[in-house]
PDB file of C-alpha atoms in Angstrom:
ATOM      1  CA  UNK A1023      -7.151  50.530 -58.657  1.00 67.00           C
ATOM      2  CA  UNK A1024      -7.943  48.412 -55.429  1.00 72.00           C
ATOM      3  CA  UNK A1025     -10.762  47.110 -57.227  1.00 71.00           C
ATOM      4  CA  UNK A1026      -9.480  45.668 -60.235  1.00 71.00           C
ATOM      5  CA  UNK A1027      -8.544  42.282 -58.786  1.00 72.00           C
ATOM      6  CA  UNK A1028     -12.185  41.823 -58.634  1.00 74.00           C
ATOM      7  CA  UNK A1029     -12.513  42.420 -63.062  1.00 75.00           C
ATOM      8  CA  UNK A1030      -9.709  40.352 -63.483  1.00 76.00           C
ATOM      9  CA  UNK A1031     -10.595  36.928 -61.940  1.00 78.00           C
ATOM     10  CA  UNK A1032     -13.736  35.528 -60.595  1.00 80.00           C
ATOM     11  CA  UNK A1033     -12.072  32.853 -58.299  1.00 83.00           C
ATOM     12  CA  UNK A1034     -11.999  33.698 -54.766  1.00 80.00           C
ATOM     13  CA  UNK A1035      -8.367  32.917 -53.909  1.00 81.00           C
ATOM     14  CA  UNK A1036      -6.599  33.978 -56.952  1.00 84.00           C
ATOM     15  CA  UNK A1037      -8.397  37.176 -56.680  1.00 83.00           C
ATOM     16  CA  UNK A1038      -6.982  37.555 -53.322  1.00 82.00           C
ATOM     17  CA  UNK A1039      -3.521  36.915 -55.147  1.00 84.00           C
ATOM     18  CA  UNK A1040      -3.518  39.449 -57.374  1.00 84.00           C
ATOM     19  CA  UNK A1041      -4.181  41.953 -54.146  1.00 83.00           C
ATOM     20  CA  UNK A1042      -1.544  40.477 -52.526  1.00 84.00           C
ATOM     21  CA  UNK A1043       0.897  41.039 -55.896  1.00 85.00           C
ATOM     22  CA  UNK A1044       0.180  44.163 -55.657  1.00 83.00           C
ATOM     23  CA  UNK A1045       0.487  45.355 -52.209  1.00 82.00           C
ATOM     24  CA  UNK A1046       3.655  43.584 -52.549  1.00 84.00           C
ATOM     25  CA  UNK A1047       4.813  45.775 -55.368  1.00 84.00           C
ATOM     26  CA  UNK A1048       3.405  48.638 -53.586  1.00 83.00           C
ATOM     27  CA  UNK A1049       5.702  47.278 -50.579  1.00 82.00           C
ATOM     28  CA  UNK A1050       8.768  47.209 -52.700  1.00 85.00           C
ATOM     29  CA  UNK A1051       8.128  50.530 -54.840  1.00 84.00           C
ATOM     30  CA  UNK A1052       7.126  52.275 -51.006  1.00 82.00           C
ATOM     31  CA  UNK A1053      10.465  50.658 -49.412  1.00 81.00           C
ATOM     32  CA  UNK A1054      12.940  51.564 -52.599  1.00 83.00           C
ATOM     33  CA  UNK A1055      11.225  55.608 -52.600  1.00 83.00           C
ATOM     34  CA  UNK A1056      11.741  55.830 -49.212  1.00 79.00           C
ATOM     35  CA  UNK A1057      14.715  54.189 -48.082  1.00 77.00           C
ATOM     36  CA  UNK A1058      16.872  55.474 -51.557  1.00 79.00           C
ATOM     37  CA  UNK A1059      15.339  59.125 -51.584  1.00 81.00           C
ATOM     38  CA  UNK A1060      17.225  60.229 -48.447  1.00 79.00           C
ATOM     39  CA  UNK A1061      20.385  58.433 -49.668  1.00 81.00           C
ATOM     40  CA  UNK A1062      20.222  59.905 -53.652  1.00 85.00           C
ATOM     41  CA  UNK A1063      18.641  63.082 -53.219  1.00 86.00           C
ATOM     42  CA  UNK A1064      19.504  64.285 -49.650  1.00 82.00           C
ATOM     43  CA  UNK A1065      23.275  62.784 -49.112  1.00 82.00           C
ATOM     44  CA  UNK A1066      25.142  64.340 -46.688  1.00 78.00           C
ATOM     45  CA  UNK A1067      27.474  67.054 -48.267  1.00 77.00           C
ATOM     46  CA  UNK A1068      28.805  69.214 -44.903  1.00 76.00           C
ATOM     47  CA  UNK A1069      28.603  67.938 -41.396  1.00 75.00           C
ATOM     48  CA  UNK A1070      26.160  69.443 -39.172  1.00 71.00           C
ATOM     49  CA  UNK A1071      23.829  70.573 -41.976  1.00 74.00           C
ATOM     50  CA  UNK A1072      20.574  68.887 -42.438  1.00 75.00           C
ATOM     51  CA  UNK A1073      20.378  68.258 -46.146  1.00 77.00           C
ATOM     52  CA  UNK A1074      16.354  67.615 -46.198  1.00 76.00           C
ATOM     53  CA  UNK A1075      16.122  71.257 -45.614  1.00 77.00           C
ATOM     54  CA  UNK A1076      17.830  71.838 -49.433  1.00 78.00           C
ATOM     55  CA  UNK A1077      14.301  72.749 -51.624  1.00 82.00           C
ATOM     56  CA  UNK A1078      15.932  71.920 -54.490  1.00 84.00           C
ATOM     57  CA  UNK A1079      16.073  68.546 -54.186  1.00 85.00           C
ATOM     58  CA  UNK A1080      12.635  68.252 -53.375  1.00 88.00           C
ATOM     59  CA  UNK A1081      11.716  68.996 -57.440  1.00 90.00           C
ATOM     60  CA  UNK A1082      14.334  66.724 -58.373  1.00 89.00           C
ATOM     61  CA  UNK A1083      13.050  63.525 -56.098  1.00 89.00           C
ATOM     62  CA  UNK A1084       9.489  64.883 -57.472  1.00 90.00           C
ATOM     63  CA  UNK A1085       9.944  64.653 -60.956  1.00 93.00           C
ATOM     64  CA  UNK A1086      12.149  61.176 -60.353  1.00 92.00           C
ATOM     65  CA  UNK A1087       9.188  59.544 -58.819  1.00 90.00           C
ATOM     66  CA  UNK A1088       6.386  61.028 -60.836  1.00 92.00           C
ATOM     67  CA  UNK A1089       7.940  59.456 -63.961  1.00 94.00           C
ATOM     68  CA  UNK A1090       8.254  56.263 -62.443  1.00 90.00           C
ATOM     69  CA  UNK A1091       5.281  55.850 -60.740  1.00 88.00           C
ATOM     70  CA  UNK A1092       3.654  56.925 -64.546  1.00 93.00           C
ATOM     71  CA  UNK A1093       5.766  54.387 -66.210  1.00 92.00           C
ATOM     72  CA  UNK A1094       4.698  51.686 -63.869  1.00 87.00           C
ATOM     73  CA  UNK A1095       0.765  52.725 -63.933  1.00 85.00           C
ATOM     74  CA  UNK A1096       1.152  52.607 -67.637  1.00 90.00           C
ATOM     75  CA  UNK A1097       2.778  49.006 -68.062  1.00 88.00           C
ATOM     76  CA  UNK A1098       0.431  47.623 -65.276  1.00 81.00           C
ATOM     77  CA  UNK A1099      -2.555  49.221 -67.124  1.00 80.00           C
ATOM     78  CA  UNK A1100      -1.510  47.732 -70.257  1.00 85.00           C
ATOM     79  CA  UNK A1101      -0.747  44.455 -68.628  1.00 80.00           C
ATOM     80  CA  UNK A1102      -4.588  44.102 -68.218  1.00 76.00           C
ATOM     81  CA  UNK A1103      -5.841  45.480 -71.732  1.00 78.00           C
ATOM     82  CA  UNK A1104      -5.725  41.815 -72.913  1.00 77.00           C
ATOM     83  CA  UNK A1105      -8.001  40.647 -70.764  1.00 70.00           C
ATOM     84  CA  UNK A1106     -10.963  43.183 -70.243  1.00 67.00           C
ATOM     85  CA  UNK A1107     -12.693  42.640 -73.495  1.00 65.00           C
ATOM     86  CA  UNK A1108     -13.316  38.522 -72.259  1.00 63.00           C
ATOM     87  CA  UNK A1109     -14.473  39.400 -69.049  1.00 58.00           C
ATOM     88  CA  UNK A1110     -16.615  42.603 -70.213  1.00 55.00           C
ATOM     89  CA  UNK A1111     -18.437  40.476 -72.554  1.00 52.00           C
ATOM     90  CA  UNK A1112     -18.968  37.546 -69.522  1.00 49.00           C
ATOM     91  CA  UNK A1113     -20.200  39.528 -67.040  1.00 49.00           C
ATOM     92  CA  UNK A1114     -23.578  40.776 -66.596  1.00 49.00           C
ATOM     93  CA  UNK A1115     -21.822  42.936 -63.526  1.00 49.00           C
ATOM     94  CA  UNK A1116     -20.486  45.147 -66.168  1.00 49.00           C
ATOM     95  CA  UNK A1117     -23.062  45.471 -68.098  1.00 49.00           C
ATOM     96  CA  UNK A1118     -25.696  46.573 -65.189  1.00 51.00           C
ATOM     97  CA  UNK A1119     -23.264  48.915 -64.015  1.00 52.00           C
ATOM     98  CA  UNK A1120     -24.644  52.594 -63.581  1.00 49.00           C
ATOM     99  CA  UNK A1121     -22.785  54.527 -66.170  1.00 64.00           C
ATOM    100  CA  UNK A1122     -21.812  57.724 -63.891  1.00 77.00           C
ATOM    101  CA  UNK A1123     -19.584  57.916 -61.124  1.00 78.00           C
ATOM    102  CA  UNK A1124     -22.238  60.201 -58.431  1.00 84.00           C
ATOM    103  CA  UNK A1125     -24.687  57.477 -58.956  1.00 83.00           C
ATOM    104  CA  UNK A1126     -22.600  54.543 -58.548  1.00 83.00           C
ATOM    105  CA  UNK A1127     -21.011  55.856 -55.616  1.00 85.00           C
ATOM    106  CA  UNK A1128     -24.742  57.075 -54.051  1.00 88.00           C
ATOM    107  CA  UNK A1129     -25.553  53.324 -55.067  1.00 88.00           C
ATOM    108  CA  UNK A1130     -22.457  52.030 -53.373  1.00 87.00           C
ATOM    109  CA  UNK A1131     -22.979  54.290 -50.097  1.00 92.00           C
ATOM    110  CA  UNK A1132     -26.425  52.870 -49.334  1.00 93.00           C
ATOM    111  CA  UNK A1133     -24.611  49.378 -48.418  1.00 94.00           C
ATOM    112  CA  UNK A1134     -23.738  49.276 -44.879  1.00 93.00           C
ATOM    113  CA  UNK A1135     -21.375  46.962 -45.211  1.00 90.00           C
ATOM    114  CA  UNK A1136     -19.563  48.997 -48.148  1.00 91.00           C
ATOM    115  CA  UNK A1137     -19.793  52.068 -45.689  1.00 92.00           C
ATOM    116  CA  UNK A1138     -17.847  49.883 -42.806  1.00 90.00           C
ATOM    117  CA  UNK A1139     -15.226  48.849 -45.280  1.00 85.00           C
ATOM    118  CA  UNK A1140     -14.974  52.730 -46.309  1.00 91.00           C
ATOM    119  CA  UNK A1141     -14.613  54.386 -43.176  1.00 92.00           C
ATOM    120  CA  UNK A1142     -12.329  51.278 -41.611  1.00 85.00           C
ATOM    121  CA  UNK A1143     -10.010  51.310 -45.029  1.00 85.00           C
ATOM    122  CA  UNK A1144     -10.105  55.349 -45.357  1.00 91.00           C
ATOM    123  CA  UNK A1145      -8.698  55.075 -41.255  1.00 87.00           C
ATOM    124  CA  UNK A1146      -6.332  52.496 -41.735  1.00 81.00           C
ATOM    125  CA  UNK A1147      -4.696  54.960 -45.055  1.00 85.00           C
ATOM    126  CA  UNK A1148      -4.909  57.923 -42.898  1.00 89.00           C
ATOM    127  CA  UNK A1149      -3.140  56.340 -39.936  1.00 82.00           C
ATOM    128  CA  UNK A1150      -0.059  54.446 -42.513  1.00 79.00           C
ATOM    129  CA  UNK A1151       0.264  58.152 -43.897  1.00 84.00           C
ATOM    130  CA  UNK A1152       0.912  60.238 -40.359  1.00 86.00           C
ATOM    131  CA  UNK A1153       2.922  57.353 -39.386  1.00 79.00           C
ATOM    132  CA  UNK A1154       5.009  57.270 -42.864  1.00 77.00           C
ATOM    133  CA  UNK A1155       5.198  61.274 -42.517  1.00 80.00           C
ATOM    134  CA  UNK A1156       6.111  61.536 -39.109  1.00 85.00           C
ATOM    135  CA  UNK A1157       8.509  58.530 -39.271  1.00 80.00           C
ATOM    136  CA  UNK A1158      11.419  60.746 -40.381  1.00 79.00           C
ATOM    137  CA  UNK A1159      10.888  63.375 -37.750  1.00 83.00           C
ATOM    138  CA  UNK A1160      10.620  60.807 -34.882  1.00 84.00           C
ATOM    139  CA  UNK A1161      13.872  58.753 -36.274  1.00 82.00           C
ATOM    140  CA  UNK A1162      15.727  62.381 -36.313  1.00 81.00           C
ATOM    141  CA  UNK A1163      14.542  63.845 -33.285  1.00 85.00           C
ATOM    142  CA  UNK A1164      13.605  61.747 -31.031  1.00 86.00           C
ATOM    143  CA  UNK A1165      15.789  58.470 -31.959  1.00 84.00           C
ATOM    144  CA  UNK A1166      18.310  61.145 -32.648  1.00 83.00           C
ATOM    145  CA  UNK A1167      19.796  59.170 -36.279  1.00 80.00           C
ATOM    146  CA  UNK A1168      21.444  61.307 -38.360  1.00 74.00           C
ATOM    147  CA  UNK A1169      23.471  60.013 -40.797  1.00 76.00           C
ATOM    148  CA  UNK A1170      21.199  59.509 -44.506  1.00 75.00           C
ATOM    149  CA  UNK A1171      22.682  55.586 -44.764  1.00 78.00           C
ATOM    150  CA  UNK A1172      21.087  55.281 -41.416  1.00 80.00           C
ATOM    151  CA  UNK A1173      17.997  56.692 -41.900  1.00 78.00           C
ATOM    152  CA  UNK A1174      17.457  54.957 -45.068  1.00 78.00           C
ATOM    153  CA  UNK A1175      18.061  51.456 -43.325  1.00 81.00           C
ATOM    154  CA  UNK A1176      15.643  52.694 -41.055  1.00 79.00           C
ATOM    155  CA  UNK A1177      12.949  53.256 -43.915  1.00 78.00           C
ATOM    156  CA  UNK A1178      14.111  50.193 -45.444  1.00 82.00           C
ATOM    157  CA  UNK A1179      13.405  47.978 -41.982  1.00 82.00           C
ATOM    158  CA  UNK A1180       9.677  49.245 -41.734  1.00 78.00           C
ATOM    159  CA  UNK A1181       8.922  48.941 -45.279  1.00 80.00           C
ATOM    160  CA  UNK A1182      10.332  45.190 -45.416  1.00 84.00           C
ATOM    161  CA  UNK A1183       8.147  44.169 -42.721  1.00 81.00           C
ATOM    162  CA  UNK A1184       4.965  45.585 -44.492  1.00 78.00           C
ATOM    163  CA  UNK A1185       5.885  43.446 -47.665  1.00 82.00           C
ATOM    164  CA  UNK A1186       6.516  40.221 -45.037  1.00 85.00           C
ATOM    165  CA  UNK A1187       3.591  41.151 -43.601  1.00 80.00           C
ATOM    166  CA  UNK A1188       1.699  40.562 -47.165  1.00 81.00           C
ATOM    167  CA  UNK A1189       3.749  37.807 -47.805  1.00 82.00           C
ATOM    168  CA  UNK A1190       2.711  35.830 -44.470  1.00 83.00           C
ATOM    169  CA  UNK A1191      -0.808  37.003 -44.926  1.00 79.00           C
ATOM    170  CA  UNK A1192      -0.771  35.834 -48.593  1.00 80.00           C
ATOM    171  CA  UNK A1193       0.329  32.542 -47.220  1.00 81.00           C
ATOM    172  CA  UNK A1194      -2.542  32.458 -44.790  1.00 80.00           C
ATOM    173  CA  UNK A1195      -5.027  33.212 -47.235  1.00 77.00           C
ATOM    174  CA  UNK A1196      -6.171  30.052 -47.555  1.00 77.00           C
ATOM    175  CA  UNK A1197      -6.378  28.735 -44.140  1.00 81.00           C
ATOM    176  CA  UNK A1198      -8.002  31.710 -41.980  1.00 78.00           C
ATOM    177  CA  UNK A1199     -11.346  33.819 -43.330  1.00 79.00           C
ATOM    178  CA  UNK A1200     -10.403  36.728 -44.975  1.00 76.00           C
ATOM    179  CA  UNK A1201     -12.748  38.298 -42.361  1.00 79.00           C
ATOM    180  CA  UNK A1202     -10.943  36.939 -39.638  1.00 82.00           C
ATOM    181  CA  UNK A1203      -7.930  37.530 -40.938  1.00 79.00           C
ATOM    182  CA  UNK A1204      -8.726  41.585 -41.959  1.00 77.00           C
ATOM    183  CA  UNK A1205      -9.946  42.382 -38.175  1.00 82.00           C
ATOM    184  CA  UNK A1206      -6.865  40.290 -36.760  1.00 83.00           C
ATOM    185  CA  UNK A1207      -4.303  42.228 -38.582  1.00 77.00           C
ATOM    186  CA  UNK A1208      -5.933  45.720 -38.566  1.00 78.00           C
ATOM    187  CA  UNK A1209      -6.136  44.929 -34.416  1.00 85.00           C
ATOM    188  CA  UNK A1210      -1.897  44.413 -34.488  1.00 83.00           C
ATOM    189  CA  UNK A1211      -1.406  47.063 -36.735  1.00 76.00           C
ATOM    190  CA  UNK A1212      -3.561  49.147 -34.475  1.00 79.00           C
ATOM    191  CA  UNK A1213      -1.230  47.776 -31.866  1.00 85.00           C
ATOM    192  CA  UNK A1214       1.970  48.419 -33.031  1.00 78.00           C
ATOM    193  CA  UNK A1215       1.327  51.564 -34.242  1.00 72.00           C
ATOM    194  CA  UNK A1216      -0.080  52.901 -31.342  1.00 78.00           C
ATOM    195  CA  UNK A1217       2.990  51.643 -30.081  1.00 74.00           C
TER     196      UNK A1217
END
């Protein structure tokens, strides 16, 4: 998945284009899950309950999401059908390619600069997902927001900033070293999250 701007285009900026398109949609589909699930599927019914402690609606958000998130997997993976066969039959990458997965990735883990990017990227997920997990307890607790309108604006306001942040970054792309630009914005994320 993150490496399929890579198939799709050989230039350098428009490949970092189609990353950007999609951690923007990523952005929206995170910020419209998380802001709307509290709102649909845990609305307040009786004052004084908390209704995120109702299992029920846990199958039904579930379900909800896992047929979207299919659907939209499906239509982006057919979205690029037209184009593999062109750039399959172009590339010599493709076609020197180990054909199994444990030796491509025991091919892949002998570069120490694909190691760096592995651990770094595999922190930076781990760190988004405590923060996105513990975001609801902290905004509940500790912030002390109850109402489900309110904590969906919440989610709403730190998902929006993520798909700025892609947006300005996008913008950037083209001025600053993607190098630069990668250790920059993982040090303020660092920041701010730490924060």
């Amino acid at each position: 998945y993150y490496a399929l701007g890579v198939t799709l285009s050989r230039d350098y900026h428009e490949r970092t284009s189609i990353t950007g398109i999609r951690n923007m949609a990523s952005a929206i589909g995170t910020l419209l899950t998380a802001s709307l699930s509290i709102i649909v599927f845990f609305p307040e019914k009786v004052p004084g309950i908390d209704p995120k402690l109702e299992p029920h609606a846990y199958s039904s958000m579930g379900l909800t999401f896992g047929l979207m998130m299919t659907v939209a997997a499906l239509i982006a993976l057919s979205g690029t059908l037209p184009l593999r066969h062109s750039l399959q039959s172009g590339s010599s990458q493709m076609q020197d390619a180990p054909a199994n997965f444990i030796g491509s990735m025991r091919e892949s883990l002998r570069n120490p600069s694909f190691r760096v990017m592995l651990i770094s990227f595999s922190l930076v997920v781990v760190g988004l997902a405590v923060n996105a997990s513990l975001l609801i307890h902290y905004l509940k607790y500790y912030v002390e927001i109850n109402g489900s309108v309110a904590l969906g604006s919440s989610q709403a306001a730190f998902y929006s900033a993520g798909f700025l942040g892609t947006v300005f970054w996008l913008r950037m792309s083209r001025k600053v070293d993607k190098h630069l630009r990668y250790v920059f914005s993982a040090a303020v994320m660092a920041a701010l999250m730490l924060g």
